[in-house]
XYZ file of C-alpha atoms in Angstrom:
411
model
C 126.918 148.695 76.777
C 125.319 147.310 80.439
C 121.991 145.020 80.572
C 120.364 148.067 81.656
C 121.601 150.409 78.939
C 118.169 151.721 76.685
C 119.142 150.299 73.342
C 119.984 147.072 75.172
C 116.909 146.632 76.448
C 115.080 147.770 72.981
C 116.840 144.933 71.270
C 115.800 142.281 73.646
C 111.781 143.061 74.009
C 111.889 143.316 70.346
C 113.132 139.706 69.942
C 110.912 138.520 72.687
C 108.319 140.409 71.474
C 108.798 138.744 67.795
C 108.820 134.969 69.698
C 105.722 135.577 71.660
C 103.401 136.420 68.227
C 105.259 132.835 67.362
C 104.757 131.063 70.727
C 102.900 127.698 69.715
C 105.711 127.472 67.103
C 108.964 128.360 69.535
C 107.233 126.164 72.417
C 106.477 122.948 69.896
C 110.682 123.837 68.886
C 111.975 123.684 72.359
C 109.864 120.927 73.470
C 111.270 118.965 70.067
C 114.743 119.668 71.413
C 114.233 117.963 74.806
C 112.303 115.088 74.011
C 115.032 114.167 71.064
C 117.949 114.892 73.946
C 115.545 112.719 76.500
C 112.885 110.146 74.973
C 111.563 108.714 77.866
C 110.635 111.670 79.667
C 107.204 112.946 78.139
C 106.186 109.251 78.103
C 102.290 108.595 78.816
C 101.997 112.652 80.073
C 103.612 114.125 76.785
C 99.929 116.602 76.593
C 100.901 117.672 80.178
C 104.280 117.676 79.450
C 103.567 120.122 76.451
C 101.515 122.148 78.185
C 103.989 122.912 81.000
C 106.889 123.762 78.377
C 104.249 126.054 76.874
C 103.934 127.558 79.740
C 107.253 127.902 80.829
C 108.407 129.716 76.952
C 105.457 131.942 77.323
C 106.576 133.037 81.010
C 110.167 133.407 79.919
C 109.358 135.649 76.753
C 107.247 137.494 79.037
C 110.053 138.486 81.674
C 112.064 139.586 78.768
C 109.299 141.519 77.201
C 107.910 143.437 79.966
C 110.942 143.140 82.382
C 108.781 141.412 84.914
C 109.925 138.987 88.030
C 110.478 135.166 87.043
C 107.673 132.880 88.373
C 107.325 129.422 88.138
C 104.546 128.330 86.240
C 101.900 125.941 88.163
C 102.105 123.977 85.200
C 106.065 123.784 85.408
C 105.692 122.637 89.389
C 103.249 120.050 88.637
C 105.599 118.678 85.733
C 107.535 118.663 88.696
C 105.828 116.664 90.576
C 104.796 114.120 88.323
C 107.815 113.016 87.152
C 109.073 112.924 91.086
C 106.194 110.190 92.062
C 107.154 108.487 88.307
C 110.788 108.183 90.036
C 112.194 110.220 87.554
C 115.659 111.253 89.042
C 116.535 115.550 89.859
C 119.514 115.218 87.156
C 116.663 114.682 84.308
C 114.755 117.250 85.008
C 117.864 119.524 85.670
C 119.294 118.616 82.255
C 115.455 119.036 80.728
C 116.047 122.574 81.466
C 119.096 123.002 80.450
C 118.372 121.010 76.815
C 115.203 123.500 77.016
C 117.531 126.919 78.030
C 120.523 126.178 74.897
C 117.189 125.769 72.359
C 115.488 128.926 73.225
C 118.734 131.020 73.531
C 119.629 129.632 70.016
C 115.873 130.815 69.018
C 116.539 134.142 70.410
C 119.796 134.307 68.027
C 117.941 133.374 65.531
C 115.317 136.229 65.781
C 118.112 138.388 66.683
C 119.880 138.023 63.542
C 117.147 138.093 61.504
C 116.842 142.071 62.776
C 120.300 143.004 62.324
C 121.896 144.687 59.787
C 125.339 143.595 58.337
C 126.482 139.773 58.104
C 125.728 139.327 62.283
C 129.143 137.392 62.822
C 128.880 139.376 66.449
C 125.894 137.561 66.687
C 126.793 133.869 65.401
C 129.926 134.502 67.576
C 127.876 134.750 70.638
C 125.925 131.810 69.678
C 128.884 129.490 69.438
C 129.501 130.496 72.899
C 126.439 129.809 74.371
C 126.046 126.428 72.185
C 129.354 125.240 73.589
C 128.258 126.939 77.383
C 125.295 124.703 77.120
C 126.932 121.610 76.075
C 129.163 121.495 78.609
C 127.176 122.662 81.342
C 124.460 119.633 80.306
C 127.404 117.620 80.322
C 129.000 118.629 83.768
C 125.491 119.417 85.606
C 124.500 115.947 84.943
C 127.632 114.043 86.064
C 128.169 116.501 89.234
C 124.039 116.069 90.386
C 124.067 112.088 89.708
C 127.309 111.895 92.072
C 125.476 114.329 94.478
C 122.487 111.851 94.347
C 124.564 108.732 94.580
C 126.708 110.328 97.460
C 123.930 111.418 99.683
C 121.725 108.757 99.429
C 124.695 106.290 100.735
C 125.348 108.706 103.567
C 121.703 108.562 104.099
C 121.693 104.867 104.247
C 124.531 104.851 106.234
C 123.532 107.384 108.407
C 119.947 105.688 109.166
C 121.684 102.425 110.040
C 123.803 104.193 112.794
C 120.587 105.821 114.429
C 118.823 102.468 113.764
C 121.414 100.803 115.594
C 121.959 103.670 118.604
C 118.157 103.708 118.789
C 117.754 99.673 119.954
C 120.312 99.844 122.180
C 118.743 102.396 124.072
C 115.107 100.249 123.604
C 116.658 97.330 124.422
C 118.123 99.109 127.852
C 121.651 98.017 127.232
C 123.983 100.219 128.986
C 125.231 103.105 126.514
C 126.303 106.698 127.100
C 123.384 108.744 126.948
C 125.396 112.192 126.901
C 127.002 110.500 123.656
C 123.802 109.374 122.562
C 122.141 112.145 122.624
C 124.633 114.147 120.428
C 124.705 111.511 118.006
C 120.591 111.387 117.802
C 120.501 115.491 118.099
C 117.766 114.493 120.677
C 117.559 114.614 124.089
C 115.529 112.403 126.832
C 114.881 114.364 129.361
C 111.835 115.436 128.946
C 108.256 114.303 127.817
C 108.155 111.847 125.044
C 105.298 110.756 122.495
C 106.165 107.770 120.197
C 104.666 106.965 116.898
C 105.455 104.276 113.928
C 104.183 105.010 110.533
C 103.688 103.092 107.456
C 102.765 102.765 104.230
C 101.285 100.399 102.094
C 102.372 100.360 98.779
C 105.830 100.646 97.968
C 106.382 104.754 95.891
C 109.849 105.998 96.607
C 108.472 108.783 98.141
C 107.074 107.070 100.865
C 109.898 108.462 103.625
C 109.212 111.896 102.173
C 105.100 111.407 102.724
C 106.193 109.722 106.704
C 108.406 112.519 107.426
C 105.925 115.264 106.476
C 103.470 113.556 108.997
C 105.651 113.839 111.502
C 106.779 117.433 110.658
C 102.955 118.417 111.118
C 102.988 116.318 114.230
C 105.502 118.300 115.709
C 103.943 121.674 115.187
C 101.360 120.343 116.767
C 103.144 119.141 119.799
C 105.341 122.247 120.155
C 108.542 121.251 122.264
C 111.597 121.130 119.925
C 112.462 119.437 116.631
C 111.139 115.325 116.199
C 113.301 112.515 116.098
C 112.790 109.935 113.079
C 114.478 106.779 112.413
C 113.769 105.278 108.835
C 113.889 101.471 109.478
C 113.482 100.083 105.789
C 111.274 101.785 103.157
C 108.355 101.520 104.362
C 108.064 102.014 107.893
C 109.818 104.737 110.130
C 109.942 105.027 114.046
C 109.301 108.214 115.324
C 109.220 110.771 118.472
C 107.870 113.631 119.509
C 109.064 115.529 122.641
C 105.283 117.477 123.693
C 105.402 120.036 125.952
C 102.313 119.230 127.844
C 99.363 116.922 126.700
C 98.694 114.049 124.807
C 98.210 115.070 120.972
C 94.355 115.172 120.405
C 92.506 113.126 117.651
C 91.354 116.559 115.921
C 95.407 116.882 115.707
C 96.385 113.498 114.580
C 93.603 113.517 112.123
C 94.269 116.986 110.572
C 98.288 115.623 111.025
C 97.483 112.575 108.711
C 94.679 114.043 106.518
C 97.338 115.685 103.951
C 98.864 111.865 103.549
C 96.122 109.546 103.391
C 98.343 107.282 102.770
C 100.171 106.575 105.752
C 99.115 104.832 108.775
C 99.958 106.079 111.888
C 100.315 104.344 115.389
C 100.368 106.607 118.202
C 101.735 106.089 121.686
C 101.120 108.429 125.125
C 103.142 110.840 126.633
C 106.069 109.671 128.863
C 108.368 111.656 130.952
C 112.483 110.523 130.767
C 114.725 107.787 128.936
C 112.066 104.917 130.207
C 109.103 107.026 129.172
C 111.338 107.153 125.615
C 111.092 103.486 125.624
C 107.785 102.895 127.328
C 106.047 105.150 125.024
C 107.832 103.345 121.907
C 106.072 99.847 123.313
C 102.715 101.577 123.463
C 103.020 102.776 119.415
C 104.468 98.953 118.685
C 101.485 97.357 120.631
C 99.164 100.002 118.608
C 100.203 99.036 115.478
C 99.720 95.425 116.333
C 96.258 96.270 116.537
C 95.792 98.103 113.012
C 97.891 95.300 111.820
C 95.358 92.689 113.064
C 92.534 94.631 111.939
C 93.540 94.369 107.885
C 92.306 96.448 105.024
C 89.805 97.811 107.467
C 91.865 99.717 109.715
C 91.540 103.045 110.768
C 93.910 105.504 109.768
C 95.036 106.398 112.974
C 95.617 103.830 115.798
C 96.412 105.940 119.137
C 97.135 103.246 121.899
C 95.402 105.360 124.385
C 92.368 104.000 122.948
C 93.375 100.932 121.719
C 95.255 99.548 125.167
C 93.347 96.776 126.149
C 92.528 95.555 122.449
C 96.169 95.358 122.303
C 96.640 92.573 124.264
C 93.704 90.474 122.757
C 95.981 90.616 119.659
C 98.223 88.123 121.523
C 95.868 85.414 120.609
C 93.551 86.672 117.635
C 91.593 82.848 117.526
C 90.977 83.178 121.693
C 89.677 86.738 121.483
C 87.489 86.113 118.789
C 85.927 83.254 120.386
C 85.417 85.690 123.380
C 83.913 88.426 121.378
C 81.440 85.974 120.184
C 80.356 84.329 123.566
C 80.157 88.051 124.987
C 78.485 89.745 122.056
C 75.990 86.696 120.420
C 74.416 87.451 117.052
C 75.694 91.440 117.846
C 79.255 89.721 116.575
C 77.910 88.765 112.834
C 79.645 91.151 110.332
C 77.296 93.683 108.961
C 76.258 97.098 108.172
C 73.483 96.961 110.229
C 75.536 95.204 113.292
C 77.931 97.452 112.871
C 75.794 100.850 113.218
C 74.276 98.871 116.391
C 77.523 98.031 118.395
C 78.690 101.586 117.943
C 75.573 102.923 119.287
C 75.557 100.535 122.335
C 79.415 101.246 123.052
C 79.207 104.913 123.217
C 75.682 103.843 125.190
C 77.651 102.489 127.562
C 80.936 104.546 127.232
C 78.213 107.916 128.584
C 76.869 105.598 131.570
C 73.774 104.269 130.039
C 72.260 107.920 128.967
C 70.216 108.123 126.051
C 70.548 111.422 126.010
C 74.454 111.666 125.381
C 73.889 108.808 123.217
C 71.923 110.964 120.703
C 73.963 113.709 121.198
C 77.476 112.510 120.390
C 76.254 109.895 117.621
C 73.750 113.073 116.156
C 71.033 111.072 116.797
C 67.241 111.592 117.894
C 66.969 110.377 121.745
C 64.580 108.111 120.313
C 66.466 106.143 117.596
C 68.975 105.964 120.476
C 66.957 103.997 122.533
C 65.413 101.702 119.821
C 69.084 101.019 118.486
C 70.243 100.088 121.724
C 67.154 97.731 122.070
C 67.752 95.802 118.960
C 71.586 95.452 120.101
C 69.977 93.984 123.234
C 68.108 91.671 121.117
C 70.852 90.511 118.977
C 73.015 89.696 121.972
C 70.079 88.094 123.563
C 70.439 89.720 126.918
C 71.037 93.586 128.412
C 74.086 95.466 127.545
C 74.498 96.062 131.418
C 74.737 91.767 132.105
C 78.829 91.605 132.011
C 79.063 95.227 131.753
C 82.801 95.355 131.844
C 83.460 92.755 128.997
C 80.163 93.937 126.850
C 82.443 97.439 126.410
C 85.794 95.460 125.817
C 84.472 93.350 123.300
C 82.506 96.112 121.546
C 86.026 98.234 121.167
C 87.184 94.783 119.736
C 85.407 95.009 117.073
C 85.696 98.605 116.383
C 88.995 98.485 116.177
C 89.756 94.630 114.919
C 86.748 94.321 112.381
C 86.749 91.806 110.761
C 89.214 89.872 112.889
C 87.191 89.008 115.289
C 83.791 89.000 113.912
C 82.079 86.519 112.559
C 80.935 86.120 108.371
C 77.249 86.569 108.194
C 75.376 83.144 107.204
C 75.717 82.058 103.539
């Protein structure tokens, strides 16, 4: 008889039909299974871990009872992804569901020979074979993945270093075949280039995979052709973006990074050619010097575009802060208040003095504009306008270095 044949299919929605009015039971059986075949994996999330074999047995049963599509339950993915930031390796959770698959099947012979006539040897027949299937599929799958794993991640390693290696060469100028190059890279210079290094700050194994999907949403942002990225250790990757036009806005960058808080991006400008490849690449470095310098408190995103100048105060951190002070007066003492004041009187003098624009961009009333631009006059103890120039360079400073370069408040 086919799959398809009538009485087939009879047989089978009666026997799922019999282990769905028993679910808690057959789910509690096959989750008994796995967790005696693999102790460590419900660990601390055993209730979630329950829930998503539940879940799983239930949409099973239901695919043989109604003949529907296989899904994958929500709860199944997020098992899923758990275990994945708990470095649990893809073999585990492959041989989970295989453990899981040999229990139920032998569940389903069960029920099926409880509603057959006769002494069912077809039956315990086909359960040998699927018992001894099972066992040596578990036993194969999870020799033939952990090779797999151990295989690709030293041909990952491997192939990083060589792209690490190509990729300072070219930085560094030395003279190398860029025809060659470029095949090796899959990446060409000749056009415009956008650098970026990203990091992270703790130390997850799946910090490349959080970096890389940055730059993935980078680069459907910038539109020109697939990114290049260059893992350097764990946690910190190089890469670039060729952009077919225009710098990548902040609105981009911020939506870019928003779905991985956790990484920290530094962001150089569009540059045409191999030098603009390199040049670009110095911008990002000199970037991330800044965020660096500014701690804990950095922002998020750290495009050099905006950060140029500040860059080279980083040089000497102790000289700039001195300056900052001299320039700024009591408008450099760390605080809330300070700090609300030296934004206001930067983007005061970023719009050419207007109280107007002030309000406008900073959602303010004209008039709170003007009186928090007067107390920032006060606390520097002279006009924003005396030393125009370094008054604006000192203010980015601080919005950018914090705590760096600003002075504690008095104890």
């Amino acid at each position: 008889m086919e799959p398809d044949d009538p009485r087939i299919r009879a047989i089978v929605k009666a026997v799922a039909s019999a282990l769905r009015e028993q679910l808690p039971a057959v789910a509690a059986d096959v989750e008994q299974a796995i967790v005696d075949a693999i102790p460590d994996l419900a660990g601390d999330d055993a209730a979630a871990l329950r829930a998503g074999i539940g879940d799983s047995v239930d949409a099973v049963l239901r695919v043989l009872a109604e003949d529907s599509s296989p899904e994958a339950p929500p709860a199944a993915i997020e098992d899923a992804q758990r275990f994945a930031q708990r470095g649990v390796p893809a073999v585990v959770l492959i041989r989970a569901y295989r453990v899981g698959q040999a229990r139920f099947l032998a569940l389903c012979m069960d029920q099926l020979l409880g509603q057959t006539d006769g002494d069912g040897v077809e039956v315990q027949a086909s359960r040998a074979m699927v018992a001894a299937a099972s066992q040596y599929s578990d036993h194969v799958v999870e020799k033939v993945v952990s090779a797999y794993e151990e295989h690709r991640d030293a041909w990952v390693r491997d192939r990083s270093a060589v792209l690490a290696m190509r990729i300072r060469a070219v930085l560094r100028g030395d003279a190398v075949d860029i025809s060659a190059t470029e095949r090796t890279l899959g990446y060409r210079f000749d056009r415009d280039h956008q650098a970026l290094v990203l990091w992270v700050d703790d130390h997850e194994l799946d910090a490349h995979a959080r970096m890389r999907r940055v730059v993935r949403a980078l680069g459907d942002f910038a539109g020109d052709g697939g990114p290049l990225v260059v893992p350097l250790d764990e946690s910190t990757m190089w890469a670039w973006l060729p952009v077919a036009s225009s710098v990548l806005a902040g609105d981009e960058l911020a939506v870019a990074v928003k779905a991985e808080p956790s990484v920290i991006a530094a962001v150089g400008e569009p540059v045409r050619g191999l030098e603009g490849f390199r040049r670009s690449h110095r911008q990002a470095t000199d970037a991330r010097g800044v965020a660096l310098a500014a701690g804990p408190a950095r922002m998020t995103i750290t495009p050099f575009a905006d950060v140029a100048p500040i860059s080279m105060l980083c040089r000497d951190l102790e000289a700039a802060r001195d300056w900052v002070h001299e320039t700024l007066g009591e408008l450099a003492i760390e605080s809330a208040r300070n700090e609300g004041l030296r934004e206001t009187a930067l983007v005061f003098l970023q719009t050419g003095g207007s109280y107007t624009a002030t309000a406008e961009q900073l959602f303010l009333h004209r008039n709170t504009a003007q009186y928090r631009v007067r107390k920032a006059e006060e606390a520097r103890g002279r006009p924003l306008r005396d030393g125009r120039l370094d008054v604006e360079l000192a203010l980015l400073a601080c919005r950018w270095l914090k705590g760096s370069v600003l002075r504690p408040p008095a104890p």
